CSV table of C-alpha atoms and ligand atoms in Angstrom, one decimal:
chain,number,residue,atom,x,y,z
J,1,UNK,CA,244.7,351.6,30.3
J,2,UNK,CA,242.3,354.2,30.1
J,3,UNK,CA,239.3,354.3,28.4
J,4,UNK,CA,238.8,357.3,25.6
J,5,UNK,CA,235.3,359.2,25.8
J,6,UNK,CA,233.5,361.0,23.4
J,7,UNK,CA,231.8,364.3,25.2
J,8,UNK,CA,230.2,366.2,23.0
J,9,UNK,CA,229.2,369.7,24.2
J,10,UNK,CA,231.5,368.9,26.4
J,11,UNK,CA,232.1,372.7,27.3
J,12,UNK,CA,228.3,373.4,27.8
J,13,UNK,CA,226.8,373.3,30.9
J,14,UNK,CA,226.3,369.6,31.7
J,15,UNK,CA,229.3,368.4,29.4
J,16,UNK,CA,231.5,370.4,30.9
J,17,UNK,CA,230.4,368.9,35.2
J,18,UNK,CA,230.4,364.9,33.0
J,19,UNK,CA,234.1,365.7,31.9
J,20,UNK,CA,234.5,366.5,35.5
J,21,UNK,CA,233.3,363.1,36.7
J,22,UNK,CA,234.7,361.3,33.9
J,23,UNK,CA,238.4,362.7,34.6
J,24,UNK,CA,237.4,361.3,38.2
J,25,UNK,CA,236.1,358.7,37.9
J,26,UNK,CA,239.7,357.5,35.5
J,27,UNK,CA,238.3,358.2,32.0
J,28,UNK,CA,240.6,360.1,29.3
J,29,UNK,CA,237.9,362.2,27.6
J,30,UNK,CA,237.9,364.6,24.3
J,31,UNK,CA,235.5,366.7,23.8
J,32,UNK,CA,233.9,368.2,20.4
J,33,UNK,CA,232.1,371.6,20.3
J,34,UNK,CA,232.0,374.6,18.2
J,35,UNK,CA,231.4,376.5,20.5
J,36,UNK,CA,227.8,378.1,19.4
J,37,UNK,CA,226.8,378.0,23.0
J,38,UNK,CA,229.7,378.1,25.3
J,39,UNK,CA,233.2,379.1,25.5
J,40,UNK,CA,237.5,378.0,25.8
J,41,UNK,CA,237.6,378.6,29.2
J,42,UNK,CA,235.5,376.2,30.5
J,43,UNK,CA,238.4,374.1,29.7
J,44,UNK,CA,240.5,375.9,31.7
J,45,UNK,CA,238.1,375.1,34.8
J,46,UNK,CA,237.5,370.9,34.3
J,47,UNK,CA,241.4,371.6,34.4
J,48,UNK,CA,241.6,373.6,37.7
J,49,UNK,CA,239.1,371.0,39.5
J,50,UNK,CA,240.6,367.8,38.0
J,51,UNK,CA,244.3,368.6,37.7
J,52,UNK,CA,243.9,367.9,33.6
J,53,UNK,CA,242.7,369.2,30.3
J,54,UNK,CA,240.5,366.9,28.1
J,55,UNK,CA,241.2,367.0,25.3
J,56,UNK,CA,239.6,369.2,22.5
J,57,UNK,CA,238.8,369.9,19.0
J,58,UNK,CA,236.3,372.7,18.1
J,59,UNK,CA,234.7,372.4,15.0
J,60,UNK,CA,230.6,371.7,14.1
J,61,UNK,CA,229.1,367.9,14.1
J,62,UNK,CA,227.2,368.6,11.3
J,63,UNK,CA,230.4,368.1,9.2
J,64,UNK,CA,230.7,364.8,8.1
J,65,UNK,CA,234.2,365.0,6.6
J,66,UNK,CA,235.8,366.5,9.7
J,67,UNK,CA,234.0,364.4,11.8
J,68,UNK,CA,235.7,361.0,10.2
J,69,UNK,CA,239.2,363.6,10.3
J,70,UNK,CA,238.8,363.6,14.1
J,71,UNK,CA,237.8,359.4,14.3
J,72,UNK,CA,240.8,358.9,12.3
J,73,UNK,CA,243.0,360.5,14.8
J,74,UNK,CA,241.4,359.9,18.2
J,75,UNK,CA,241.0,355.6,16.6
J,76,UNK,CA,240.5,354.5,20.4
J,77,UNK,CA,237.0,355.6,21.5
J,78,UNK,CA,234.9,353.6,24.1
J,79,UNK,CA,231.8,355.9,24.1
J,80,UNK,CA,230.3,358.7,22.6
J,81,UNK,CA,228.1,361.2,25.2
J,82,UNK,CA,226.4,363.2,23.1
J,83,UNK,CA,225.1,366.2,24.4
J,84,UNK,CA,225.8,368.8,22.0
J,85,UNK,CA,222.3,370.4,20.8
J,86,UNK,CA,220.4,373.5,20.4
J,87,UNK,CA,218.3,373.7,23.3
J,88,UNK,CA,216.3,377.3,24.2
J,89,UNK,CA,212.3,376.3,23.6
J,90,UNK,CA,211.3,379.0,22.0
J,91,UNK,CA,213.9,380.1,19.3
J,92,UNK,CA,213.4,376.7,18.4
J,93,UNK,CA,209.8,377.9,17.8
J,94,UNK,CA,211.5,380.7,16.1
J,95,UNK,CA,214.2,379.1,13.9
J,96,UNK,CA,212.9,375.5,13.8
J,97,UNK,CA,215.2,374.5,10.1
J,98,UNK,CA,218.0,375.4,12.6
J,99,UNK,CA,217.2,373.5,14.9
J,100,UNK,CA,216.5,370.5,13.0
J,101,UNK,CA,219.4,370.6,11.3
J,102,UNK,CA,221.8,371.1,14.2
J,103,UNK,CA,220.3,368.4,16.3
J,104,UNK,CA,219.4,365.8,13.8
J,105,UNK,CA,222.5,366.1,11.7
J,106,UNK,CA,224.8,366.4,14.0
J,107,UNK,CA,223.3,362.8,15.4
J,108,UNK,CA,222.9,361.2,12.3
J,109,UNK,CA,227.1,361.7,11.6
J,110,UNK,CA,227.9,360.4,14.8
J,111,UNK,CA,226.2,357.1,14.4
J,112,UNK,CA,227.4,356.6,11.1
J,113,UNK,CA,230.6,357.3,12.3
J,114,UNK,CA,229.9,354.6,15.2
J,115,UNK,CA,229.4,352.3,12.5
J,116,UNK,CA,232.1,353.5,10.2
J,117,UNK,CA,235.0,353.2,13.2
J,118,UNK,CA,233.7,350.8,15.5
J,119,UNK,CA,232.4,352.9,17.9
J,120,UNK,CA,230.0,350.4,20.3
J,121,UNK,CA,228.1,353.1,22.8
J,122,UNK,CA,225.8,356.4,23.2
J,123,UNK,CA,224.6,357.8,25.7
J,124,UNK,CA,221.8,360.1,24.6
J,125,UNK,CA,221.1,363.8,26.4
J,126,UNK,CA,217.0,363.3,26.3
J,127,UNK,CA,214.8,365.6,28.0
J,128,UNK,CA,211.4,365.6,29.8
J,129,UNK,CA,210.5,367.6,27.4
J,130,UNK,CA,209.2,364.7,25.6
J,131,UNK,CA,206.0,363.6,28.0
J,132,UNK,CA,204.7,366.7,27.4
J,133,UNK,CA,202.2,367.5,30.0
J,134,UNK,CA,201.3,364.2,31.6
J,135,UNK,CA,198.3,362.7,33.0
J,136,UNK,CA,199.7,361.4,35.9
J,137,UNK,CA,202.0,362.1,38.0
J,138,UNK,CA,205.2,360.9,39.3
J,139,UNK,CA,206.2,360.4,35.3
J,140,UNK,CA,207.8,356.9,34.4
J,141,UNK,CA,209.7,355.8,31.5
J,142,UNK,CA,206.3,354.5,30.4
J,143,UNK,CA,204.7,357.4,30.3
J,144,UNK,CA,203.3,357.9,27.2
J,145,UNK,CA,205.2,360.9,24.9
J,146,UNK,CA,202.8,363.2,23.8
J,147,UNK,CA,202.8,365.3,20.5
J,148,UNK,CA,205.9,367.7,21.3
J,149,UNK,CA,204.9,371.4,21.9
J,150,UNK,CA,207.9,372.6,20.1
J,151,UNK,CA,210.5,372.2,17.3
J,152,UNK,CA,213.2,371.4,20.0
J,153,UNK,CA,211.3,368.7,22.1
J,154,UNK,CA,210.4,367.1,18.7
J,155,UNK,CA,213.9,366.8,17.7
J,156,UNK,CA,214.6,365.0,21.4
J,157,UNK,CA,211.8,362.6,20.5
J,158,UNK,CA,212.9,361.7,17.1
J,159,UNK,CA,216.2,361.3,18.1
J,160,UNK,CA,215.4,358.5,20.3
J,161,UNK,CA,213.4,356.7,17.3
J,162,UNK,CA,216.3,358.0,14.9
J,163,UNK,CA,219.1,356.2,17.7
J,164,UNK,CA,216.4,352.9,18.0
J,165,UNK,CA,216.5,352.0,14.7
J,166,UNK,CA,220.1,352.2,14.1
J,167,UNK,CA,220.4,350.0,16.4
J,168,UNK,CA,217.9,347.6,15.0
J,169,UNK,CA,220.0,347.9,12.0
J,170,UNK,CA,223.1,347.8,13.6
J,171,UNK,CA,223.7,344.7,17.0
J,172,UNK,CA,227.2,346.2,17.3
J,173,UNK,CA,225.4,349.4,18.9
J,174,UNK,CA,224.2,350.1,21.9
J,175,UNK,CA,222.3,353.5,23.7
J,176,UNK,CA,220.9,355.0,26.4
J,177,UNK,CA,219.0,357.8,26.3
J,178,UNK,CA,218.5,359.7,30.1
J,179,UNK,CA,215.5,362.1,30.3
J,180,UNK,CA,216.6,365.1,32.6
J,181,UNK,CA,214.1,366.8,34.4
J,182,UNK,CA,214.8,370.3,35.6
J,183,UNK,CA,219.6,370.3,35.6
J,184,UNK,CA,220.3,373.1,38.0
J,185,UNK,CA,223.4,374.3,40.0
J,186,UNK,CA,227.2,374.8,40.0
J,187,UNK,CA,230.1,372.4,40.4
J,188,UNK,CA,230.7,373.6,44.7
J,189,UNK,CA,234.2,374.8,43.5
J,190,UNK,CA,232.5,377.5,41.7
J,191,UNK,CA,235.1,377.0,38.4
J,192,UNK,CA,232.3,375.8,35.9
J,193,UNK,CA,228.8,376.6,36.0
J,194,UNK,CA,225.9,377.5,34.0
J,195,UNK,CA,226.5,380.3,31.4
J,196,UNK,CA,223.3,382.0,29.7
J,197,UNK,CA,224.0,384.2,26.7
J,198,UNK,CA,221.8,387.3,27.0
J,199,UNK,CA,218.8,386.9,29.5
J,200,UNK,CA,218.1,383.6,30.7
J,201,UNK,CA,214.8,382.2,30.1
J,202,UNK,CA,215.1,379.9,33.2
J,203,UNK,CA,214.1,380.3,36.9
J,204,UNK,CA,217.5,379.8,38.6
J,205,UNK,CA,220.0,381.8,36.5
J,206,UNK,CA,217.1,384.5,36.5
J,207,UNK,CA,216.5,384.3,40.1
J,208,UNK,CA,220.1,384.2,40.7
J,209,UNK,CA,221.0,386.9,38.3
J,210,UNK,CA,217.7,389.1,40.1
J,211,UNK,CA,219.7,388.7,43.1
J,212,UNK,CA,223.1,390.0,42.0
J,213,UNK,CA,221.5,393.0,40.5
J,214,UNK,CA,221.3,392.4,36.9
J,215,UNK,CA,217.5,391.8,36.8
J,216,UNK,CA,214.9,394.5,38.6
J,217,UNK,CA,213.1,391.1,40.0
J,218,UNK,CA,212.6,387.7,39.3
J,219,UNK,CA,209.0,387.6,37.2
J,220,UNK,CA,207.0,384.6,38.8
J,221,UNK,CA,204.6,383.3,36.5
J,222,UNK,CA,201.7,382.3,37.5
J,223,UNK,CA,200.0,381.9,40.7
J,224,UNK,CA,196.8,381.1,39.2
J,225,UNK,CA,197.9,376.8,39.1
J,226,UNK,CA,196.4,373.7,40.3
J,227,UNK,CA,199.0,373.4,42.7
J,228,UNK,CA,199.1,373.8,46.5
J,229,UNK,CA,200.8,377.4,46.4
J,230,UNK,CA,199.7,378.0,42.7
J,231,UNK,CA,202.5,378.5,41.5
J,232,UNK,CA,204.3,375.7,38.7
J,233,UNK,CA,206.3,372.6,39.7
J,234,UNK,CA,209.0,370.7,39.1
J,235,UNK,CA,211.7,368.8,39.5
J,236,UNK,CA,214.9,370.4,40.3
J,237,UNK,CA,218.0,367.9,39.7
J,238,UNK,CA,221.7,369.6,40.9
J,239,UNK,CA,224.0,369.3,37.7
J,240,UNK,CA,226.9,367.5,39.3
J,241,UNK,CA,224.4,364.2,40.3
J,242,UNK,CA,223.3,364.4,36.7
J,243,UNK,CA,226.7,364.4,36.1
J,244,UNK,CA,227.3,361.1,37.7
J,245,UNK,CA,224.6,359.1,36.5
J,246,UNK,CA,226.0,359.8,32.7
J,247,UNK,CA,229.3,358.1,34.1
J,248,UNK,CA,227.1,355.2,35.6
J,249,UNK,CA,226.1,355.1,32.3
J,250,UNK,CA,228.3,354.3,30.4
J,251,UNK,CA,230.4,352.0,32.9
J,252,UNK,CA,226.8,350.3,32.6
J,253,UNK,CA,227.5,350.1,28.3
J,254,UNK,CA,231.2,349.3,28.6
J,255,UNK,CA,230.7,346.1,31.1
J,256,UNK,CA,227.8,345.6,29.2
J,257,UNK,CA,225.6,345.0,32.0
J,258,UNK,CA,222.6,346.7,29.9
J,259,UNK,CA,219.2,344.6,29.7
J,260,UNK,CA,218.5,345.7,26.2
J,261,UNK,CA,220.5,347.8,23.9
J,262,UNK,CA,218.1,350.8,24.1
J,263,UNK,CA,216.9,351.8,27.6
J,264,UNK,CA,216.0,355.0,28.2
J,265,UNK,CA,215.9,356.2,32.5
J,266,UNK,CA,214.2,359.3,33.6
J,267,UNK,CA,216.6,361.5,35.8
J,268,UNK,CA,215.4,363.5,38.5
J,269,UNK,CA,215.2,363.6,42.4
J,270,UNK,CA,211.4,362.2,42.5
J,271,UNK,CA,210.0,365.6,43.9
J,272,UNK,CA,208.8,368.7,42.7
J,273,UNK,CA,209.0,371.6,44.4
J,274,UNK,CA,207.0,375.2,43.5
J,275,UNK,CA,208.1,378.4,42.4
J,276,UNK,CA,207.3,379.5,45.9
J,277,UNK,CA,209.7,376.6,47.1
J,278,UNK,CA,212.4,377.7,45.3
J,279,UNK,CA,212.6,381.3,46.5
J,280,UNK,CA,212.2,380.2,49.9
J,281,UNK,CA,214.8,377.7,50.1
J,282,UNK,CA,216.6,379.9,48.1
J,283,UNK,CA,216.6,382.5,51.3
J,284,UNK,CA,216.9,380.2,53.4
J,285,UNK,CA,219.9,378.7,52.0
J,286,UNK,CA,222.0,382.2,51.4
J,287,UNK,CA,220.8,384.7,53.4
J,288,UNK,CA,219.8,387.0,50.2
J,289,UNK,CA,216.4,388.2,50.2
J,290,UNK,CA,214.7,387.7,46.4
J,291,UNK,CA,212.6,390.7,45.3
J,292,UNK,CA,210.0,388.6,42.7
J,293,UNK,CA,206.4,390.1,41.4
J,294,UNK,CA,203.5,388.0,40.1
J,295,UNK,CA,203.2,387.4,36.6
J,296,UNK,CA,200.4,385.7,34.0
J,297,UNK,CA,201.3,382.8,33.2
J,298,UNK,CA,204.2,381.6,30.9
J,299,UNK,CA,202.9,380.9,27.1
J,300,UNK,CA,203.5,377.0,27.0
J,301,UNK,CA,204.4,376.6,30.7
J,302,UNK,CA,202.6,373.5,32.5
J,303,UNK,CA,201.5,373.4,35.9
J,304,UNK,CA,203.9,370.3,37.1
J,305,UNK,CA,206.2,367.5,36.1
J,306,UNK,CA,208.0,365.5,38.5
J,307,UNK,CA,209.6,362.2,37.5
J,308,UNK,CA,209.4,358.7,38.8
J,309,UNK,CA,213.2,357.8,39.3
J,310,UNK,CA,212.5,354.0,40.7
J,311,UNK,CA,214.2,352.6,37.6
J,312,UNK,CA,217.4,354.6,38.0
J,313,UNK,CA,217.5,353.8,41.1
J,314,UNK,CA,217.4,350.2,40.5
J,315,UNK,CA,218.9,349.5,37.4
J,316,UNK,CA,221.7,352.4,37.3
J,317,UNK,CA,222.5,352.4,41.6
J,318,UNK,CA,222.1,355.8,41.0
J,319,UNK,CA,219.7,358.3,43.7
J,320,UNK,CA,220.2,362.3,43.4
J,321,UNK,CA,221.9,362.7,46.2
J,322,UNK,CA,222.1,366.6,47.0
J,323,UNK,CA,219.5,368.5,48.8
J,324,UNK,CA,218.0,371.3,47.5
J,325,UNK,CA,219.6,374.2,50.4
J,326,UNK,CA,223.0,372.9,49.0
J,327,UNK,CA,222.3,373.1,45.2
J,328,UNK,CA,221.3,376.6,45.1
J,329,UNK,CA,223.7,377.8,47.4
J,330,UNK,CA,226.4,376.5,44.7
J,331,UNK,CA,224.1,378.1,41.9
J,332,UNK,CA,224.5,381.6,44.2
J,333,UNK,CA,228.2,380.5,44.2
J,334,UNK,CA,229.0,380.4,40.7
J,335,UNK,CA,226.7,383.4,39.9
J,336,UNK,CA,229.2,385.6,42.5
J,337,UNK,CA,232.0,383.8,41.2
J,338,UNK,CA,231.8,385.2,37.5
J,339,UNK,CA,230.8,388.4,38.8
J,340,UNK,CA,233.9,389.2,40.2
J,341,UNK,CA,236.0,387.8,37.2
J,342,UNK,CA,234.4,390.2,35.3
O,1,NAD,P1,224.7,373.8,25.9
O,1,NAD,O1,223.7,375.1,25.2
O,1,NAD,O2,225.0,374.4,27.4
O,1,NAD,O3,225.6,372.9,25.8
O,1,NAD,C1,225.2,372.0,25.0
O,1,NAD,C2,226.3,372.3,23.8
O,1,NAD,O4,226.5,371.8,22.6
O,1,NAD,C3,227.2,373.1,23.3
O,1,NAD,O5,228.7,374.1,24.3
O,1,NAD,C4,227.2,374.4,22.1
O,1,NAD,O6,228.1,375.1,21.6
O,1,NAD,C5,227.3,372.4,21.2
O,1,NAD,N1,226.8,372.4,20.0
O,1,NAD,C6,225.7,372.6,20.0
O,1,NAD,N2,225.4,372.2,18.8
O,1,NAD,C7,226.7,371.6,18.4
O,1,NAD,C8,227.2,371.6,16.4
O,1,NAD,N3,226.3,371.1,15.5
O,1,NAD,N4,228.3,370.7,16.8
O,1,NAD,C9,229.2,371.2,18.0
O,1,NAD,N5,228.4,371.8,18.9
O,1,NAD,C10,227.2,371.7,19.3
O,1,NAD,O7,223.8,372.6,26.3
O,1,NAD,P2,222.9,372.0,28.3
O,1,NAD,O8,222.2,372.1,29.1
O,1,NAD,O9,224.7,371.6,28.6
O,1,NAD,O10,222.5,370.9,27.6
O,1,NAD,C11,223.7,369.7,26.8
O,1,NAD,C12,222.5,368.4,26.3
O,1,NAD,O11,221.2,368.1,27.3
O,1,NAD,C13,221.7,369.4,25.3
O,1,NAD,O12,221.7,367.8,24.3
O,1,NAD,C14,219.9,369.6,25.9
O,1,NAD,O13,218.8,369.2,24.6
O,1,NAD,C15,220.0,368.6,26.8
O,1,NAD,N6,219.0,368.6,27.9
O,1,NAD,C16,219.3,370.0,28.8
O,1,NAD,C17,218.1,370.0,29.9
O,1,NAD,C18,218.9,371.6,30.3
O,1,NAD,O14,217.7,372.0,31.1
O,1,NAD,N7,220.3,372.3,29.9
O,1,NAD,C19,217.2,369.5,29.9
O,1,NAD,C20,217.3,368.6,29.5
O,1,NAD,C21,217.5,368.0,28.1
O,2,UD1,C1,212.4,374.6,30.0
O,2,UD1,C2,211.9,373.8,29.3
O,2,UD1,C3,212.3,373.0,28.9
O,2,UD1,C4,213.9,372.0,29.5
O,2,UD1,C5,214.5,372.5,30.7
O,2,UD1,C6,215.8,373.3,31.3
O,2,UD1,C7,210.0,375.1,27.8
O,2,UD1,C8,208.7,374.9,27.7
O,2,UD1,N1,210.6,373.8,28.3
O,2,UD1,O1,212.0,374.0,31.6
O,2,UD1,O2,212.4,371.8,28.0
O,2,UD1,O3,214.3,370.8,29.5
O,2,UD1,O4,213.7,374.3,30.6
O,2,UD1,O5,216.4,373.8,30.4
O,2,UD1,O6,211.2,376.0,28.1
O,2,UD1,N2,209.8,380.3,36.2
O,2,UD1,C9,209.2,381.6,36.7
O,2,UD1,N3,210.1,383.1,35.8
O,2,UD1,C10,210.8,382.8,35.3
O,2,UD1,C11,211.5,381.6,34.8
O,2,UD1,C12,210.4,380.6,35.5
O,2,UD1,O7,208.7,381.8,37.3
O,2,UD1,O8,212.0,383.7,35.2
O,2,UD1,C13,208.7,379.3,36.8
O,2,UD1,C14,208.3,378.7,35.2
O,2,UD1,O9,206.8,378.9,35.0
O,2,UD1,C15,208.1,377.3,35.5
O,2,UD1,C16,209.5,377.0,36.7
O,2,UD1,O10,210.0,378.6,36.9
O,2,UD1,O11,206.8,376.7,36.4
O,2,UD1,C17,210.4,376.8,35.5
O,2,UD1,O12,210.9,377.2,34.8
O,2,UD1,P1,211.8,376.7,33.6
O,2,UD1,O13,213.5,377.2,34.7
O,2,UD1,O14,212.6,377.8,32.4
O,2,UD1,O15,212.1,375.8,33.1
O,2,UD1,P2,211.3,374.9,32.3
O,2,UD1,O16,210.0,375.2,31.7
O,2,UD1,O17,210.3,373.5,33.3
């Protein structure tokens, strides 16, 4: 019998790619999403890639009664992958209470039903934002967690603590937190990908929207950082490689191969690329020209961050496999596909 995995936020960017990988690895999936940042058509995309439409329930995880009803209906959930969260750093500064309410309430409710309905395993979406501006690069899982620079970052730090407290109180529960660096790209089929609402905040969707003609130019935020070419350096990880790590993490928990009831892994490529390197690699991969202009630094940005991924390599047997060039090509193919659909 196939194991049933609950994917919260499964119609979102990373969740949808993970649902595909789960199905392709023989899991049954059920998605909970309230569609506050995604569209139901994503389910068609997942179906057209895998031939399987995941079960889908549209409700807000902050509604505990509704979540309990859900657990009565789907009795045999073996693990939860918890993606659902609000994630815009700048917005979290403007409406912190919405972020604290949504991200904590949904997590607390899930942890409650895990105890009540004997669901033993959780994989939690964390972020490299928990490290702030690291003192040393690359960043290992032992690097200090610095005071969060935004309410969003704070929700990730505190969520990790909440999970650890619950595990300490209930030995039946195990969890793995995955700290993502910068996820980019789309499924190679161009049937699912990132769907930023309004003006994108992140580099790659802004870049692809510029090249397709929606934005006049890419704004490069600062060329005076202490980096080789002066622009910011990040660790860009292909979303499908990232999705695969979730399948490995779920199997690790199901097969009880975890070394501790709570584990943390960095998920990145281990290599940092500057904004100029992204532009040049995109141009090389696609043959398109990127129009850009240097702007002042974006407040809150750090100069450089990239992951030490040796723990994930060793313990999960996972490694980012896709080149930056291939990854950027998928982002471009996805941009073209969504514009043609409109
Ligand atoms: P996303 O916004 O595309 O997906 C999140 C999904 O959760 C959305 O479909 C949204 O509708 C849903 N959701 C939010 N609150 C909900 C609630 N209360 N009840 C039900 N559904 C709810 O985001 P993503 O980029 O796929 O990110 C997934 C997770 O990974 C998030 O926890 C995010 O913080 C984390 N993360 C993302 C990045 C990134 O760059 N995308 C980096 C680090 C960590
Ligand atoms: C941001 C979030 C982080 C989240 C990540 C992925 C902040 C402070 N951090 O990271 O929590 O995990 O997104 O969703 O917001 N850049 C430009 N022009 C642009 C956009 C970005 O030059 O239009 C530059 C930035 O200055 C940075 C790099 O590109 O050097 C990457 O930026 P971005 O994609 O926004 O990700 P982060 O800021 O690293």
